[in-house]
mmCIF file with all atom_site columns, C-alpha atoms in Angstrom:
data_model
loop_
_atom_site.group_PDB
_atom_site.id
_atom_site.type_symbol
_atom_site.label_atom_id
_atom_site.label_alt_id
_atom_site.label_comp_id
_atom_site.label_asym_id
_atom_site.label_entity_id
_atom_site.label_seq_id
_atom_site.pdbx_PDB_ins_code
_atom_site.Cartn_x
_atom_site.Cartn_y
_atom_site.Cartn_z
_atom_site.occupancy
_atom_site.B_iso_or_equiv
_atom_site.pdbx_formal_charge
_atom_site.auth_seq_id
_atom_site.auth_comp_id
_atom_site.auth_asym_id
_atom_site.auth_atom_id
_atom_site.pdbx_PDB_model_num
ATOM 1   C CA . UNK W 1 1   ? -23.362 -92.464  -213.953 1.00 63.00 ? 624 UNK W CA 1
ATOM 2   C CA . UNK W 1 2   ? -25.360 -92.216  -210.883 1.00 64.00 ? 625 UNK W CA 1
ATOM 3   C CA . UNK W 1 3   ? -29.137 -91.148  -210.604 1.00 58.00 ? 626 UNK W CA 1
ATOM 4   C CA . UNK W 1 4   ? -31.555 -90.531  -208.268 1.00 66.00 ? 627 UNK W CA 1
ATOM 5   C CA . UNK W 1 5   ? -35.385 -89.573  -208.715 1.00 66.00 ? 628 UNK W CA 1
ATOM 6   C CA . UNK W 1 6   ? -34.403 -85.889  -208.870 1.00 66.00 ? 629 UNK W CA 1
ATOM 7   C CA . UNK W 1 7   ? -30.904 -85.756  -209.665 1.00 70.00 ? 630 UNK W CA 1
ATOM 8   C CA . UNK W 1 8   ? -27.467 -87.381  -211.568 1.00 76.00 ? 631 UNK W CA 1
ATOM 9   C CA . UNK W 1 9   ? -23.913 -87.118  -211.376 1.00 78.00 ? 632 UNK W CA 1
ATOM 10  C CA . UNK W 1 10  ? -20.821 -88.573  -213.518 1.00 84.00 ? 633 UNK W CA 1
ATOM 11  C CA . UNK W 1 11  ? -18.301 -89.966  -211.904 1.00 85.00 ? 634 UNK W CA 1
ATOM 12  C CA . UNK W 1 12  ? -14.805 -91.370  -212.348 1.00 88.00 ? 635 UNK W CA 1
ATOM 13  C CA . UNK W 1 13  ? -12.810 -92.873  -209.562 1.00 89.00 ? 636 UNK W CA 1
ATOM 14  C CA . UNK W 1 14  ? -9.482  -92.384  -209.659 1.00 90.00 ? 637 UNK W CA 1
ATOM 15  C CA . UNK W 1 15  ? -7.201  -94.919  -206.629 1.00 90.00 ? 638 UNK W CA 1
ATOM 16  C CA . UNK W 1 16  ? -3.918  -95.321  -205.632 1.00 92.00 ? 639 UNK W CA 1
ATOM 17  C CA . UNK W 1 17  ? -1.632  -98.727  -206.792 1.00 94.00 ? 640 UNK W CA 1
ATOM 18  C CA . UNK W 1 18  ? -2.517  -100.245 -203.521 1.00 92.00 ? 641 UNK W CA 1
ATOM 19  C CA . UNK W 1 19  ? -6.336  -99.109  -203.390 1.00 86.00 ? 642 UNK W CA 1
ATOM 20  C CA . UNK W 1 20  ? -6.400  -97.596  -200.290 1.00 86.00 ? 643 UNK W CA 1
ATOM 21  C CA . UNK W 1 21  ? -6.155  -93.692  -201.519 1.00 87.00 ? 644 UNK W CA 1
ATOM 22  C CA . UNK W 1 22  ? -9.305  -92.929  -203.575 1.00 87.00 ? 645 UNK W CA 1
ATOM 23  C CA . UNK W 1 23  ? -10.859 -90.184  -205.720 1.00 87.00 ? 646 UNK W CA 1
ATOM 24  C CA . UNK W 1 24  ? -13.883 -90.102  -207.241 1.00 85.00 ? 647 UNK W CA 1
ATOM 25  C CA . UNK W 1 25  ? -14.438 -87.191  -209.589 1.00 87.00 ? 648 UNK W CA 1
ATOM 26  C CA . UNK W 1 26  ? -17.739 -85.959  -209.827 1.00 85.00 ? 649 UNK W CA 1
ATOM 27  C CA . UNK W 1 27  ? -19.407 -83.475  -212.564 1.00 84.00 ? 650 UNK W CA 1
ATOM 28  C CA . UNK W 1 28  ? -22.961 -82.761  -212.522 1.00 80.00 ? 651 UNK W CA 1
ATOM 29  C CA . UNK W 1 29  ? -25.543 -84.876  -214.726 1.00 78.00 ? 652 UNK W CA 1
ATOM 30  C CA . UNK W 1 30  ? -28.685 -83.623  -216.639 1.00 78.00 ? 653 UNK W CA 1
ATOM 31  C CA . UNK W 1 31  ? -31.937 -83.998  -213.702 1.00 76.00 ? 654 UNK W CA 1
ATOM 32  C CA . UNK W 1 32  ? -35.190 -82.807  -212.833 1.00 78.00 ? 655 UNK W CA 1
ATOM 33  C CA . UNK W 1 33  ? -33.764 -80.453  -209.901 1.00 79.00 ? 656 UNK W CA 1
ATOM 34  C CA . UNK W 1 34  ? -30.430 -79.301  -209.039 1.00 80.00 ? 657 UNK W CA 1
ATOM 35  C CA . UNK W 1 35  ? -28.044 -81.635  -208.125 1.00 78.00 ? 658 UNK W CA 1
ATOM 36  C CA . UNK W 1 36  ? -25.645 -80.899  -205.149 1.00 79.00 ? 659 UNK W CA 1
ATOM 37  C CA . UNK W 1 37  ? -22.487 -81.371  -207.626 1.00 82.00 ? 660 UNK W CA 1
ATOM 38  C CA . UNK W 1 38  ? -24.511 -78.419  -209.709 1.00 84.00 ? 661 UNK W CA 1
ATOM 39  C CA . UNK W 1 39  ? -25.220 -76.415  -206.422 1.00 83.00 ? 662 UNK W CA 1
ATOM 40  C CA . UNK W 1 40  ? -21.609 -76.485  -204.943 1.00 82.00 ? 663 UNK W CA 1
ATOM 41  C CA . UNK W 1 41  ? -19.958 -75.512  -208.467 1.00 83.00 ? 664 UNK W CA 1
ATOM 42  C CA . UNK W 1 42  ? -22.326 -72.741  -208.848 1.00 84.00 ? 665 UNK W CA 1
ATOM 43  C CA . UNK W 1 43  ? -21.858 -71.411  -205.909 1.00 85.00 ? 666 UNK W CA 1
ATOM 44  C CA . UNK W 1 44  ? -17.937 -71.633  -205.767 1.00 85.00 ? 667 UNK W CA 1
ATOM 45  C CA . UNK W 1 45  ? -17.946 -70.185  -209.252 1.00 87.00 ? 668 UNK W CA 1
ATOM 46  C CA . UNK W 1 46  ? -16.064 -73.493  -210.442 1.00 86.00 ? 669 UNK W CA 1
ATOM 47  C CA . UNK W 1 47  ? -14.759 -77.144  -209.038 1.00 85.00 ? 670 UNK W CA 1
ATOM 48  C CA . UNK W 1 48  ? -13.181 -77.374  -205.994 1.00 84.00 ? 671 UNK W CA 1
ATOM 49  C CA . UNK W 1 49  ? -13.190 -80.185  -202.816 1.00 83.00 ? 672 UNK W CA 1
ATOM 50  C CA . UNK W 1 50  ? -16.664 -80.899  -201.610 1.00 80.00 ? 673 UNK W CA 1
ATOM 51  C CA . UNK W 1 51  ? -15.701 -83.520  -198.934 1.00 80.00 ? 674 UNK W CA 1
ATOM 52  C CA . UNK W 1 52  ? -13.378 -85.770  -197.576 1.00 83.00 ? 675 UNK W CA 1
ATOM 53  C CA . UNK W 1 53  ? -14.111 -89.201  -196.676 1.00 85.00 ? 676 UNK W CA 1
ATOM 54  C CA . UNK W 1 54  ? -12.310 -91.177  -194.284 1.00 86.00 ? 677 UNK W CA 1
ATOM 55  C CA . UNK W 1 55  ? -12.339 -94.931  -193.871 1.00 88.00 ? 678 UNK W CA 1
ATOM 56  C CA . UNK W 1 56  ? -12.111 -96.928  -190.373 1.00 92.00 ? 679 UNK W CA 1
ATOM 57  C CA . UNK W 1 57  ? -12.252 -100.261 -189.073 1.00 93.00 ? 680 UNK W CA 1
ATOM 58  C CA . UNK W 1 58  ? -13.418 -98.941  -185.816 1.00 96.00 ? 681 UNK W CA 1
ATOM 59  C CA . UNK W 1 59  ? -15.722 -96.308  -186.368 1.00 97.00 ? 682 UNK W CA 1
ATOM 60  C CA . UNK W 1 60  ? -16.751 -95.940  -182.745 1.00 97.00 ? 683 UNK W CA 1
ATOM 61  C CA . UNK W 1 61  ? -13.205 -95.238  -181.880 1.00 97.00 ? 684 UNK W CA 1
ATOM 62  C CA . UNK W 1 62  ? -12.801 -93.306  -184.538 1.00 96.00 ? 685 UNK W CA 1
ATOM 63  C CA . UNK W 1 63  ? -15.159 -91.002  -184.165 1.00 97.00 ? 686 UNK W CA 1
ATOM 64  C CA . UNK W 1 64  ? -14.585 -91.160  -180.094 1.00 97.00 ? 687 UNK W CA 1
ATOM 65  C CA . UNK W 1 65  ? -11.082 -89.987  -180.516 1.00 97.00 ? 688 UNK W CA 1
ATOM 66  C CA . UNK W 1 66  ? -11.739 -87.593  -182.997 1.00 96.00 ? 689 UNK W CA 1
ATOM 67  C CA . UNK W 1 67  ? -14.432 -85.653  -180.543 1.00 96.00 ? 690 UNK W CA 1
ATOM 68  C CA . UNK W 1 68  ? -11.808 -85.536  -178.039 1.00 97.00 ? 691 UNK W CA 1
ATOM 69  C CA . UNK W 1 69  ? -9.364  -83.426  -180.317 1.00 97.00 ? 692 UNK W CA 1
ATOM 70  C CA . UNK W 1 70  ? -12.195 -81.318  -180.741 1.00 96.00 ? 693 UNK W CA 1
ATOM 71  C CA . UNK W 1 71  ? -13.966 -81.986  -183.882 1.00 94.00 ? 694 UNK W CA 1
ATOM 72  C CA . UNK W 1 72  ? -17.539 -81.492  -184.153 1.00 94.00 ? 695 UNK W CA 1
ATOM 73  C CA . UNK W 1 73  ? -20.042 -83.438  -185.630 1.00 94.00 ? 696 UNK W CA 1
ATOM 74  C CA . UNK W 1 74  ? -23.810 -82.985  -186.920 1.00 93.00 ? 697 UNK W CA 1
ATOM 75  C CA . UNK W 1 75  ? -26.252 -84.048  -184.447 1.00 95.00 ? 698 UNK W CA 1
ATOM 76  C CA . UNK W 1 76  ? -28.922 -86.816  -185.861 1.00 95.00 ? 699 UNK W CA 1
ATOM 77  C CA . UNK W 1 77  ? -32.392 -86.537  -184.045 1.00 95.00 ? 700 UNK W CA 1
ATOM 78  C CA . UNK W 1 78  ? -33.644 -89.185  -182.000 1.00 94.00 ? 701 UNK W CA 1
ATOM 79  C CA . UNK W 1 79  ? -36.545 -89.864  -184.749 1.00 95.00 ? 702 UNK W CA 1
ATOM 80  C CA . UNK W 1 80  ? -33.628 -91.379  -186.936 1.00 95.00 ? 703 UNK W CA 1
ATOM 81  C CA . UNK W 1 81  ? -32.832 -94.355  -184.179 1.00 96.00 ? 704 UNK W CA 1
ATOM 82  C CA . UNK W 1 82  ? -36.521 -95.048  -183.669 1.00 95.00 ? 705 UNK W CA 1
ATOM 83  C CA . UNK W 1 83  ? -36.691 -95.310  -187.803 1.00 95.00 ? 706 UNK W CA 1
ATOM 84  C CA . UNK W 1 84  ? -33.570 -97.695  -188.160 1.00 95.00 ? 707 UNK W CA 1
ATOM 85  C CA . UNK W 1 85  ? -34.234 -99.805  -185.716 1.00 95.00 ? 708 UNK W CA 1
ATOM 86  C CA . UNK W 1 86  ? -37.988 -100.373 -187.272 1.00 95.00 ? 709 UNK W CA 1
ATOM 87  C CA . UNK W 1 87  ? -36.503 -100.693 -190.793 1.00 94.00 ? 710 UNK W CA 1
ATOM 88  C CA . UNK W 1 88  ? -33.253 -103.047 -189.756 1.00 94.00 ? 711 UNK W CA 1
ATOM 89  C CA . UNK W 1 89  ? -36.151 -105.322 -187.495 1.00 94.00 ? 712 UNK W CA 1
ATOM 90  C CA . UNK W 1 90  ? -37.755 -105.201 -191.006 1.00 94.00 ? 713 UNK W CA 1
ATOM 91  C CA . UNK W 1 91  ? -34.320 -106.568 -192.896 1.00 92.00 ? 714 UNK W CA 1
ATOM 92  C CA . UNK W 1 92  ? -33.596 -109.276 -190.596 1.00 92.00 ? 715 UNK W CA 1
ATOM 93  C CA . UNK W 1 93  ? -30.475 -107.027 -189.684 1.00 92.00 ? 716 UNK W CA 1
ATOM 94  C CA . UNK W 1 94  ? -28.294 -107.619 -187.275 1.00 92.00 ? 717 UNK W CA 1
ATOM 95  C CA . UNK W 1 95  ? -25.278 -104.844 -186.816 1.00 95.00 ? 718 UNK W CA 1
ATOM 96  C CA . UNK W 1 96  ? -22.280 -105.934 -184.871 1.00 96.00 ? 719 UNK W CA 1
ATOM 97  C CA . UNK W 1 97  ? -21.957 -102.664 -182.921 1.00 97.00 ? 720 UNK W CA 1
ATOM 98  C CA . UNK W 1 98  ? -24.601 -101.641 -180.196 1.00 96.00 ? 721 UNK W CA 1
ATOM 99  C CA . UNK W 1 99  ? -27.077 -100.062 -181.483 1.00 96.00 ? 722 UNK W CA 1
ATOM 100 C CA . UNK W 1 100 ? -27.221 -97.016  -178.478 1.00 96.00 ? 723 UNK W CA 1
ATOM 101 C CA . UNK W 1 101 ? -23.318 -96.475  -178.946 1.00 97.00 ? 724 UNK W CA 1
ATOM 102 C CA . UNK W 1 102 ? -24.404 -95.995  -182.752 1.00 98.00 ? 725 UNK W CA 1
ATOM 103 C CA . UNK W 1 103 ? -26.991 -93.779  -181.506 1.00 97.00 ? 726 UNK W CA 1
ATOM 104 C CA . UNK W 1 104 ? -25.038 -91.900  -178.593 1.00 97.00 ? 727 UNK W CA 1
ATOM 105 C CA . UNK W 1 105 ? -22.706 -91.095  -180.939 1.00 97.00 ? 728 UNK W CA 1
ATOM 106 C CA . UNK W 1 106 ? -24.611 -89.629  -183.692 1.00 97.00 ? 729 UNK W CA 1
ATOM 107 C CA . UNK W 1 107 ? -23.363 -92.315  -185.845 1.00 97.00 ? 730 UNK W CA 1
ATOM 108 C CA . UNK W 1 108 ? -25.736 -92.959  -189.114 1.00 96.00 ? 731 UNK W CA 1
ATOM 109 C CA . UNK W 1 109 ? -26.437 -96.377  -190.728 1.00 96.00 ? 732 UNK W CA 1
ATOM 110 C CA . UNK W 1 110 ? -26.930 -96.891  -194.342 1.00 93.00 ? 733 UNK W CA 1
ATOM 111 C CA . UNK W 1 111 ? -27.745 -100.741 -195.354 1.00 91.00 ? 734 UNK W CA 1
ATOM 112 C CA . UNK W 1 112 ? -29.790 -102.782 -198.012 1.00 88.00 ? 735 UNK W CA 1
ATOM 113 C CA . UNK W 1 113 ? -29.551 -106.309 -198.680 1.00 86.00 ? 736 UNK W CA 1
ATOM 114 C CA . UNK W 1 114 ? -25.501 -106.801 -199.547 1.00 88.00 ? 737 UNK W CA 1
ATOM 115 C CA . UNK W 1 115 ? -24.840 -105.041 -195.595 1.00 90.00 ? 738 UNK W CA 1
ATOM 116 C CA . UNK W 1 116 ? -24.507 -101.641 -193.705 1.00 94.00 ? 739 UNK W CA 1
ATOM 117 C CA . UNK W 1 117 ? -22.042 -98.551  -193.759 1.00 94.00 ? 740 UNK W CA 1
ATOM 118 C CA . UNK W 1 118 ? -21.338 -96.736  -190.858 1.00 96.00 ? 741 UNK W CA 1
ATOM 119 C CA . UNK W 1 119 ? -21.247 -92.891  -190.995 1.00 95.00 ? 742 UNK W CA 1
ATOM 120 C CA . UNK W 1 120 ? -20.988 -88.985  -189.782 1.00 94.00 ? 743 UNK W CA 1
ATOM 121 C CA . UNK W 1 121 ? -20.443 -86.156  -190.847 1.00 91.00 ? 744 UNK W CA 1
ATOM 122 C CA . UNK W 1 122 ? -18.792 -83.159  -189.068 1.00 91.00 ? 745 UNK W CA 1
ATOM 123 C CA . UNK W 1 123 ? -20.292 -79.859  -188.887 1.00 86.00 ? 746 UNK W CA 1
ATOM 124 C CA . UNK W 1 124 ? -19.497 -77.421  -191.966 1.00 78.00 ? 747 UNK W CA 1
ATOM 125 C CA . UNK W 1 125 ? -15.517 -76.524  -191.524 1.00 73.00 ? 748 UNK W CA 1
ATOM 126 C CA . UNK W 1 126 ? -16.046 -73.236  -192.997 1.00 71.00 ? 749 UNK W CA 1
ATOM 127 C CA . UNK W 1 127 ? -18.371 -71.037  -193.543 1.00 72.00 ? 750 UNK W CA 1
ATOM 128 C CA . UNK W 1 128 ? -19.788 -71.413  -196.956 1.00 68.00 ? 751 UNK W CA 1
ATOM 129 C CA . UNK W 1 129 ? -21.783 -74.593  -197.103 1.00 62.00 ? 752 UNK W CA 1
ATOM 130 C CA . UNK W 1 130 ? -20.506 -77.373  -199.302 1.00 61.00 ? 753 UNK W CA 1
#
């Protein structure tokens, strides 16, 4: 189970033999608000695919390569980079990619004190939101 200050989920992940496919399925938990499991089942009147994640060694090429085929990502405000780089200063955190490729390429960073994960998300793909 998974929890937040507002909301929970369950969740079971299912992998392949070799680990590198993997599923997690998700059903909503009890919480003070809403959860988004809750809100996308609700709206799609039942379970479905909320997202896909995709996993890189090379994140900056990655996501590079994928802009050139045409796929569109959200755009992360400036105020973000100015925040990170004041909160990994903080840490004592030292990423091994540039910090303005990060940023010119919208690129979000998670961390806390076991390391960092990379990340973007593309704009919504259709046009109910999910």
């Amino acid at each position: 189970d998974i929890y937040t200050e507002f909301s929970a989920l369950k969740s079971i992940v299912m992998a392949s033999p070799n680990d590198v496919v993997k599923m997690p399925i998700n059903e909503p938990a009890k919480g003070k608000k809403q959860s988004q499991i809750e809100e996308y089942v609700d709206f799609y009147s039942g379970a479905g695919v909320q997202h896909i994640a995709l996993r890189t060694d090379n994140i900056i090429n990655a996501i590079t390569n994928l802009r050139a085929r045409g796929v569109e990502f959200i755009k992360v405000p400036s105020t973000y980079y100015d925040d990170i780089k004041l909160r990994l200063k903080k840490q004592g955190l030292v990423l091994n990619e540039d910090l303005e490729t990060l940023q010119s390429l919208d690129i979000l960073i998670d961390f806390d004190e076991n390391g960092y994960l990379l990340q973007l998300f593309t704009k919504h793909l259709m046009d109910r939101p999910t």
